[in-house]
Coordinates of C-alpha atoms in Angstrom, one line a residue:
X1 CA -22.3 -8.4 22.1
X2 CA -24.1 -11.2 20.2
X3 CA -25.9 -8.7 18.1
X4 CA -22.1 -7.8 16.4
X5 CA -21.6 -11.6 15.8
X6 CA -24.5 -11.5 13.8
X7 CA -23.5 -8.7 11.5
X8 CA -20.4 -10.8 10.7
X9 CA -21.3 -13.1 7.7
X10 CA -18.5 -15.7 6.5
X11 CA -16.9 -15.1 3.8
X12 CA -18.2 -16.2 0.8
X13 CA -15.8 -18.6 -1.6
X14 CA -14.9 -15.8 -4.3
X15 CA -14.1 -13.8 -1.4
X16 CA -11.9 -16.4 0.0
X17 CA -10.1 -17.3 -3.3
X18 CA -9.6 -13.7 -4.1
X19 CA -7.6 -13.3 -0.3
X20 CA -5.8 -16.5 -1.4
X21 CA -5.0 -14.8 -5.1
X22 CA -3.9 -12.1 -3.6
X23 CA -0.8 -13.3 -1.3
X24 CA 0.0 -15.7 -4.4
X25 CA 0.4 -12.9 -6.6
X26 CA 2.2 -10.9 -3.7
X27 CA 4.5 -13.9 -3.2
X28 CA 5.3 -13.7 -7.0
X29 CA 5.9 -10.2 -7.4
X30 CA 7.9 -9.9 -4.3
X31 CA 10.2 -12.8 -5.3
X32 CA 11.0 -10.8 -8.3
X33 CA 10.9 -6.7 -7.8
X34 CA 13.0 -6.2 -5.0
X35 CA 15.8 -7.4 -7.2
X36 CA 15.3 -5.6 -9.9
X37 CA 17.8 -3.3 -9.4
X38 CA 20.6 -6.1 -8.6
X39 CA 19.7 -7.8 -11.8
X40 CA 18.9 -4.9 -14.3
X41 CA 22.6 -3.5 -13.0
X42 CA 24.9 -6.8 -12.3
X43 CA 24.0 -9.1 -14.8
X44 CA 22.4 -7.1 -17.7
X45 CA 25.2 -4.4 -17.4
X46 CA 22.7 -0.8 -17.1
X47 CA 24.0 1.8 -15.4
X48 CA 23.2 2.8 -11.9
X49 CA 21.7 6.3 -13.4
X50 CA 19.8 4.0 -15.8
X51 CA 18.4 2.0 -13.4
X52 CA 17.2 4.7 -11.3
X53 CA 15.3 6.1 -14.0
X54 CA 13.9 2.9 -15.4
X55 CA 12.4 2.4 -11.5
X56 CA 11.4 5.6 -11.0
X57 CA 9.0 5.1 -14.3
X58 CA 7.9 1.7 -12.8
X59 CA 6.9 3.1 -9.8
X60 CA 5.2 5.6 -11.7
X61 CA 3.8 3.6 -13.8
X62 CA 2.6 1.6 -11.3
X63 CA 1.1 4.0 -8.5
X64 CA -0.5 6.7 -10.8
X65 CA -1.5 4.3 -13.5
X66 CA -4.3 3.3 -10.6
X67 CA -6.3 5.8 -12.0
X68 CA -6.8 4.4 -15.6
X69 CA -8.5 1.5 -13.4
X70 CA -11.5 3.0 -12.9
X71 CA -13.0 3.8 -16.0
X72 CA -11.3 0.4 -17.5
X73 CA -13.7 -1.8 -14.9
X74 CA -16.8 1.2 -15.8
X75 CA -16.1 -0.1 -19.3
X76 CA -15.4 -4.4 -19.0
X77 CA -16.1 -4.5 -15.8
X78 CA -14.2 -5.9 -12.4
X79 CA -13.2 -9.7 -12.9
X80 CA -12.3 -8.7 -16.8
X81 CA -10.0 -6.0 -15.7
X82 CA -8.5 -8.3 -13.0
X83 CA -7.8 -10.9 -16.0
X84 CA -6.5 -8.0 -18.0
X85 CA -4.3 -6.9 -15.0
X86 CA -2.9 -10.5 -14.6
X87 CA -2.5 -11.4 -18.4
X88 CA -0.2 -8.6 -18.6
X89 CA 2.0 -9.5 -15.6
X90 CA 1.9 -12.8 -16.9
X91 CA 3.6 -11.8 -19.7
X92 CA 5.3 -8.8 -18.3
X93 CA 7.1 -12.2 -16.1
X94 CA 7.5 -14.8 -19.2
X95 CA 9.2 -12.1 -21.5
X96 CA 11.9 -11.6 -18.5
X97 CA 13.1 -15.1 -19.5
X98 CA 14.4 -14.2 -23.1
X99 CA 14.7 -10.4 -21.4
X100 CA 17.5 -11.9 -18.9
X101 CA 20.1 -11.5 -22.1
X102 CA 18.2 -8.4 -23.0
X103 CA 18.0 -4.5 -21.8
X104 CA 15.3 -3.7 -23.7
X105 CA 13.3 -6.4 -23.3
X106 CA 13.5 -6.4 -19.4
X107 CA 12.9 -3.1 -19.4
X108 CA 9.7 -3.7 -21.6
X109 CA 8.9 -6.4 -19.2
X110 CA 9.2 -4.4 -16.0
X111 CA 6.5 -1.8 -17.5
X112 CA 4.4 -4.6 -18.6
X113 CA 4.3 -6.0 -14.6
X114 CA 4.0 -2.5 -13.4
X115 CA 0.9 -1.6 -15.8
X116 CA -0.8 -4.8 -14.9
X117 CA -0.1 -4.2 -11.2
X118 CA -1.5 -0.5 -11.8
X119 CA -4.6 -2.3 -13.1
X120 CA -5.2 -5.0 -10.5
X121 CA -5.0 -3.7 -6.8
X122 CA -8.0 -1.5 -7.5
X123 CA -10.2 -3.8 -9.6
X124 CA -9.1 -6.2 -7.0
X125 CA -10.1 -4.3 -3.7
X126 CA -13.5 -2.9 -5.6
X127 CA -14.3 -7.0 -6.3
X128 CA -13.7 -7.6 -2.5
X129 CA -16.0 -4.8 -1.2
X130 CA -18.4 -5.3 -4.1
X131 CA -22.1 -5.5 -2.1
X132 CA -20.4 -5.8 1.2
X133 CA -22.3 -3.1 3.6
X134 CA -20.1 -0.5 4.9
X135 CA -20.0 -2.7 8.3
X136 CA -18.2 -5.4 6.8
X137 CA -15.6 -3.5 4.6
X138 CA -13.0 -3.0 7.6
X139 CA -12.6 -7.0 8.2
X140 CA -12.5 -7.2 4.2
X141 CA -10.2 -4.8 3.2
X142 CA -7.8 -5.6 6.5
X143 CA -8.0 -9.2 5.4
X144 CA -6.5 -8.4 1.6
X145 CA -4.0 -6.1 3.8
X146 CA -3.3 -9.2 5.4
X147 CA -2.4 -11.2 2.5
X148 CA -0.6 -8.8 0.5
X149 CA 1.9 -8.2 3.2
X150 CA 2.1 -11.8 4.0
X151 CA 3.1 -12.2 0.5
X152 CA 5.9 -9.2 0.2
X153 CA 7.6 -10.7 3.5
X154 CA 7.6 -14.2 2.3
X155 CA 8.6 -13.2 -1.2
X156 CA 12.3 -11.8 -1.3
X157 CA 13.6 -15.0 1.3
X158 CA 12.1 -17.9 -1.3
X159 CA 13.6 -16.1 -4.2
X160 CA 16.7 -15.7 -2.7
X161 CA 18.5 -19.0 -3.5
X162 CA 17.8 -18.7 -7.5
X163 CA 17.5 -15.2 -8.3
X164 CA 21.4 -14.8 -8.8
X165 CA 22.2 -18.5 -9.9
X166 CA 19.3 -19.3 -12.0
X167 CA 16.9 -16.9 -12.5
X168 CA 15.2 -17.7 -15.7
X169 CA 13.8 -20.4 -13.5
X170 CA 12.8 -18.2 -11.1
X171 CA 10.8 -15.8 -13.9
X172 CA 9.3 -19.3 -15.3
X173 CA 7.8 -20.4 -11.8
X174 CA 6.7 -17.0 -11.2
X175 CA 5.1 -17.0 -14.8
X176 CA 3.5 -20.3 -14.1
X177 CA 2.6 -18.8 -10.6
X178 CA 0.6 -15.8 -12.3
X179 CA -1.1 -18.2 -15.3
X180 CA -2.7 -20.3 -12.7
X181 CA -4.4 -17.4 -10.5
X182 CA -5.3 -15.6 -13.7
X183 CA -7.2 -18.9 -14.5
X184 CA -8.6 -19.1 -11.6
X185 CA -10.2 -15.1 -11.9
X186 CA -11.6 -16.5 -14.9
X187 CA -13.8 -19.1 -12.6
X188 CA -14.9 -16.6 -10.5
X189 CA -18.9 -15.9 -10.8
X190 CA -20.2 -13.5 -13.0
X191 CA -23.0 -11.5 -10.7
X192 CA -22.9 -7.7 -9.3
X193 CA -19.1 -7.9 -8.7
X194 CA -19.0 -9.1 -12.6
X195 CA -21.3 -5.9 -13.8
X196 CA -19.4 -2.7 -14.7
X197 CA -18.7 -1.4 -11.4
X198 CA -19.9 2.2 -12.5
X199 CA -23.4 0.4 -12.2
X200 CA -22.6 -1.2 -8.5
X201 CA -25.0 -0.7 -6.0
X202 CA -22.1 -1.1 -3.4
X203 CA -20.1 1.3 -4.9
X204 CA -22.4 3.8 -5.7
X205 CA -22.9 7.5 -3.5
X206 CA -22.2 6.7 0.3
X207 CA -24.7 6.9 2.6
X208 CA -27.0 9.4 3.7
X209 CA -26.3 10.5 7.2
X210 CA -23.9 13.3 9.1
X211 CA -21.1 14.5 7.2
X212 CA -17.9 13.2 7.5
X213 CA -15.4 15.2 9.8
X214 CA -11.7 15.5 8.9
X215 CA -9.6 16.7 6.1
X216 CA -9.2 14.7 2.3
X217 CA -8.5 11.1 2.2
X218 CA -6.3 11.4 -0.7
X219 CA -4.1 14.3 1.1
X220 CA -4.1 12.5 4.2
X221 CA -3.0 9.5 2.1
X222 CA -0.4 11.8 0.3
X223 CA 1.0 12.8 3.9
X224 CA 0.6 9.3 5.7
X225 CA 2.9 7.7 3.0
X226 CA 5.1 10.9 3.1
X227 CA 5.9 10.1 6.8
X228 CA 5.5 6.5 6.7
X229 CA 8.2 6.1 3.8
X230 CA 11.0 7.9 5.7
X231 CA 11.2 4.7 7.7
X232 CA 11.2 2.3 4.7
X233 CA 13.7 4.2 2.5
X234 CA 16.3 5.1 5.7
X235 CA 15.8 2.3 8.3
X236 CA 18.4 -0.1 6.4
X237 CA 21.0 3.0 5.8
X238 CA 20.8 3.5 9.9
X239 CA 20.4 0.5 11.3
X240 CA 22.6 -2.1 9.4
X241 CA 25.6 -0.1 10.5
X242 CA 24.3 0.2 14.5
X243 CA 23.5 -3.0 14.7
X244 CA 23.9 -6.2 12.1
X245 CA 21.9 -7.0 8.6
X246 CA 20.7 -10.4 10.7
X247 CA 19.1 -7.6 12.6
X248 CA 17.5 -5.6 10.3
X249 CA 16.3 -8.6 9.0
X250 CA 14.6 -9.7 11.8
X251 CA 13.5 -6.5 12.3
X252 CA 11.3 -6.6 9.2
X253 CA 10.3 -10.2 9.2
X254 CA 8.4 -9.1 12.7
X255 CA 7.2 -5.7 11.1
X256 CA 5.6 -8.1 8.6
X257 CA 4.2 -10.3 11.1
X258 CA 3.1 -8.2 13.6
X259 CA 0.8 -6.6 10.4
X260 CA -0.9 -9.5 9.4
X261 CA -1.8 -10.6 12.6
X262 CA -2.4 -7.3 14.4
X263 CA -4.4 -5.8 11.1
X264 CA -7.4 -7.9 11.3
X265 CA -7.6 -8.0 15.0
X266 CA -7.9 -4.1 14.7
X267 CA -10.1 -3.5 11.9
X268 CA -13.4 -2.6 13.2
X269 CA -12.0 -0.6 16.3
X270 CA -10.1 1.4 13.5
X271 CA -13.2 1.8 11.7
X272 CA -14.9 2.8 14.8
X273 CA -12.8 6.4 15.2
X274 CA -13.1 9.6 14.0
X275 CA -11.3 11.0 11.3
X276 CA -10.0 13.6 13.1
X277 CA -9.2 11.1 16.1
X278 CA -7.7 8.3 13.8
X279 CA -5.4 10.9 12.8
X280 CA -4.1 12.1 16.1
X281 CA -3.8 8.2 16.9
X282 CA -1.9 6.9 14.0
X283 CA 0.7 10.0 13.3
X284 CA 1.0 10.1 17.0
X285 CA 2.3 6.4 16.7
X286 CA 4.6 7.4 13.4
X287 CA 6.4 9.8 15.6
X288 CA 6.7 7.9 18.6
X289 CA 8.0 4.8 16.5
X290 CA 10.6 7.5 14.7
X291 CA 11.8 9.0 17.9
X292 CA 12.4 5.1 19.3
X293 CA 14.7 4.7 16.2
X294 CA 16.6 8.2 17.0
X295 CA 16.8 6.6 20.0
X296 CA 18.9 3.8 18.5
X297 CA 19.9 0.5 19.8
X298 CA 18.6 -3.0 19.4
X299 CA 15.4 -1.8 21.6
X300 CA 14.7 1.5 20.5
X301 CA 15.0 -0.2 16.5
X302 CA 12.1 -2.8 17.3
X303 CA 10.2 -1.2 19.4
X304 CA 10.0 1.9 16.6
X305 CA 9.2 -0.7 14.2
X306 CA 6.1 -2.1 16.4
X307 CA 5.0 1.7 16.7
X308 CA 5.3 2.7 13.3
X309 CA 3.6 -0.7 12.3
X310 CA 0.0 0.6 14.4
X311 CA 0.7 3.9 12.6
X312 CA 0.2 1.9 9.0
X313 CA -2.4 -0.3 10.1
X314 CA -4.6 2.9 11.5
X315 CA -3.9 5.7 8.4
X316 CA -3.7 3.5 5.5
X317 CA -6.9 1.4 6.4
X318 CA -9.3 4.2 7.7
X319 CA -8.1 6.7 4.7
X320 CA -9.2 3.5 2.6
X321 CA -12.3 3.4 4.4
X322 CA -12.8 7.0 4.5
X323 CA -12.3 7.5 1.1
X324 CA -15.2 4.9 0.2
X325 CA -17.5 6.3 2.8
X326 CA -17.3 9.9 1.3
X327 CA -17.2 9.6 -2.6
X328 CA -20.1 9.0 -4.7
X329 CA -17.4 6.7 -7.5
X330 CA -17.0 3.2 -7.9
X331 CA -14.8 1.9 -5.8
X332 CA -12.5 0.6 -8.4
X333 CA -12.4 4.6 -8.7
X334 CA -11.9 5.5 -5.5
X335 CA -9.0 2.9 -5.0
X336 CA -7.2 3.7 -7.7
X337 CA -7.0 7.5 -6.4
X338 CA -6.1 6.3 -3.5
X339 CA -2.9 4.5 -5.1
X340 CA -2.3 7.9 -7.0
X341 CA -2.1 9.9 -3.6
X342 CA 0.1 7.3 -2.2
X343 CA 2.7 7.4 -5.5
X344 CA 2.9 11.2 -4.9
X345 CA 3.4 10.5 -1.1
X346 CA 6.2 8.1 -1.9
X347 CA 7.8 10.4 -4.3
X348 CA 7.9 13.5 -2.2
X349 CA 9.3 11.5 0.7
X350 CA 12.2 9.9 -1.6
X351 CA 13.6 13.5 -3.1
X352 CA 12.6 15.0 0.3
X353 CA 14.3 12.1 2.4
X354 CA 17.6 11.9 0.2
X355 CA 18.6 15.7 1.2
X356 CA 17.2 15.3 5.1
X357 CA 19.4 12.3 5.5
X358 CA 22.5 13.8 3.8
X359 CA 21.8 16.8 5.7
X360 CA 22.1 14.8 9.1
X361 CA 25.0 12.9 7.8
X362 CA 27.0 15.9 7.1
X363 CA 26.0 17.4 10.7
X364 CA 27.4 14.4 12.3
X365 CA 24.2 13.1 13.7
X366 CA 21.6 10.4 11.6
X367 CA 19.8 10.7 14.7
X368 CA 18.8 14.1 13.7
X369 CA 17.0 12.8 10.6
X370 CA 15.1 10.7 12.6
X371 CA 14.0 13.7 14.9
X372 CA 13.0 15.7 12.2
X373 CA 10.7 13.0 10.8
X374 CA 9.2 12.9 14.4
X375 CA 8.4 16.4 14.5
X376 CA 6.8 16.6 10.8
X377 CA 4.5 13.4 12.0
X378 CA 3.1 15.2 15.5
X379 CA 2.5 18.5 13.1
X380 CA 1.2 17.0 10.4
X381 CA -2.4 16.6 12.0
X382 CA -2.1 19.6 13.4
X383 CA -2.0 21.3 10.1
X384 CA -4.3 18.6 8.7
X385 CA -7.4 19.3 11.4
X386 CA -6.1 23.1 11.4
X387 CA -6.6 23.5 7.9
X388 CA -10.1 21.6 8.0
X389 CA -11.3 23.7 10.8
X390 CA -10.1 27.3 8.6
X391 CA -11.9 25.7 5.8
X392 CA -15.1 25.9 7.6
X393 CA -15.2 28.9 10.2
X394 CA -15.9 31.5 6.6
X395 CA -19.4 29.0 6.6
X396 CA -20.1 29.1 10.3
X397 CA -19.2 33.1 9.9
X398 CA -21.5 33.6 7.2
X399 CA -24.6 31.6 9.0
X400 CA -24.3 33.5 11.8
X401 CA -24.3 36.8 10.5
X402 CA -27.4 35.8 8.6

């Protein structure tokens, strides 16, 4: 037991400040985007069909646009294009001020958060793991998980006293907010972390040893936010009415809690399964948490939300991990894939979603959405492992007729 103590260095300051960084800038953009609608619509007069589109090209923008972020930090490197990242939100958030009597230029401001926000969670992750062994990257990367969720939870609840009755001074703290942890990236030490990360030893091919079981990170990513969003886009449309808004409330402040606590404490027995068994673990606990919601009532509600919380903190960290583990990129590259499988996970579930949930509706049963989700999460592994098993019985075929 004393030997894993030893294999668990303190963090270092940059790593420290960068965990710190990162709830700030959560806390700021979380303060701000879940609003966006409300704002864009109510006070800036777009119309609902306008502000659909205008999000859907944020998200976009936002989620696939983590692919530009690796051959941006091959070419300037990590801490530049975290600068980069944060000099455009910074002024994706000051031009929001003038923007508030403005379409276009709230529009214009919303792509310039999103394209920084496209730039940054990859550079920033890569930065984090830079020269860490592959032993220490669970406790890091469940440690920024920790932060960035702390961030969203606390972010919508401080915001909510000015965004309606003063929010150009809520896009001026916020801008301040951003300027002030961009200039502190620009203290951080230049080094390995500093060097193009193309060059990184850290985030160079993994290493050698048995090949990795299991099916593609980025289409297990694709499917694990597939499921996973089901319960963020519908929760509120089912729950509100069965129970109270104070409720659903509460319901997500403890989601958020339970994940920055419970995230960390699991990291390295995460990192210690299989693929294939990870898998089986963390859909089994997305459908059990989905058919505690069909369930309904105040119980079944939290209780699915505790379940569906160890679903996300077991898929999204080991496909994270798994990903680095297998590819030969930069991990700036790797993560920014990784935000691209989750944008095309998060879109399939929306225009997916929409049509299940109406279908239930019309029925005369929401609880049937709910059991349909459950059943796509306890066959989704199925077809996952299925199809990885297919994929190699023509090799095993082959070697043995040999």
């Amino acid at each position: 037991m004393s030997l894993g103590r030893t294999d668990r260095p303190p963090l270092t300051g940059p790593q420290r400040f960068l965990l710190g960084g990162s709830f700030l800038i959560t806390l700021g953009s979380f303060a701000v985007l879940p609003y966006m609608s409300v704002l864009l619509h109510q006070r800036l007069g777009l119309g609902l069909g306008t502000v659909g589109i205008v999000l859907a090209v944020a998200s976009l923008i936002q989620f696939a646009g983590g692919v530009v972020a690796g051959p941006v930090t091959g070419r300037i490197g990590l801490r530049r294009t975290m600068l980069l990242a944060l000099g455009l939100r910074t002024a994706g958030f000051a031009a929001f001020v003038p923007g508030l009597t403005s379409p276009v230029l709230a529009v214009g401001a919303l792509l310039l958060v999103s394209a920084g926000a496209a730039l940054y969670l990859p550079a920033n992750k890569a930065y984090l793991v830079d020269g860490a062994s592959e032993a220490q990257r669970p406790r890091l990367l469940s440690a920024s998980g920790s932060a960035f969720n702390a961030g969203m939870a606390l972010g919508p609840p401080a915001a909510a006293p000015l965004v309606m009755g003063s929010p150009g001074v809520l896009f001026s703290c916020v801008t301040v907010l951003f300027a002030l942890v961009g200039a502190g990236h620009a203290l951080l030490p230049a080094g390995a972390a500093d060097r193009p990360s193309g060059g990184s030893a850290a985030g160079g091919a993994p290493e050698s040893g048995p090949s990795h079981p299991g099916p593609s990170p980025f289409l297990v990513t694709v499917l694990s936010v597939y499921a996973f969003m089901f319960f963020q886009h519908y929760l509120a449309l089912y729950a509100v009415p069965r129970t109270s808004a104070a409720f659903y409330g509460a319901v997500l402040t403890g989601y958020a809690a339970l994940l920055v606590v419970a995230q960390p404490l699991l990291a390295e027995r995460v990192a210690a399964l299989g693929y294939p068994a990870a898998l089986r673990w963390g859909f089994g606990a997305m459908a059990a948490g989905m058919a505690a919601i069909g369930a309904g009532g105040h119980a079944g509600i939290a209780v699915g939300g505790a379940l569906l919380c160890l679903g996300e903190i077991v898929l999204f960290l080991k496909n994270d991990l798994e990903a680095l583990a297998r590819s030969p990129a930069a991990p700036a590259s790797v993560f920014g894939r990784q935000r691209l499988a989750a944008g095309i996970g998060a879109f399939a579930s929306g225009v997916v979603g929409g049509q299940l949930y109406g279908a239930a509706e019309s029925a005369g049963s929401a609880r049937g959405f709910w059991v349909a989700v459950c059943l796509q999460c306890l066959l989704l592994p199925v077809f996952l492992l299925r199809r990885r098993r297919t994929a190699r019985d023509p090799e095993g075929s082959r070697a043995g007729a040999g």
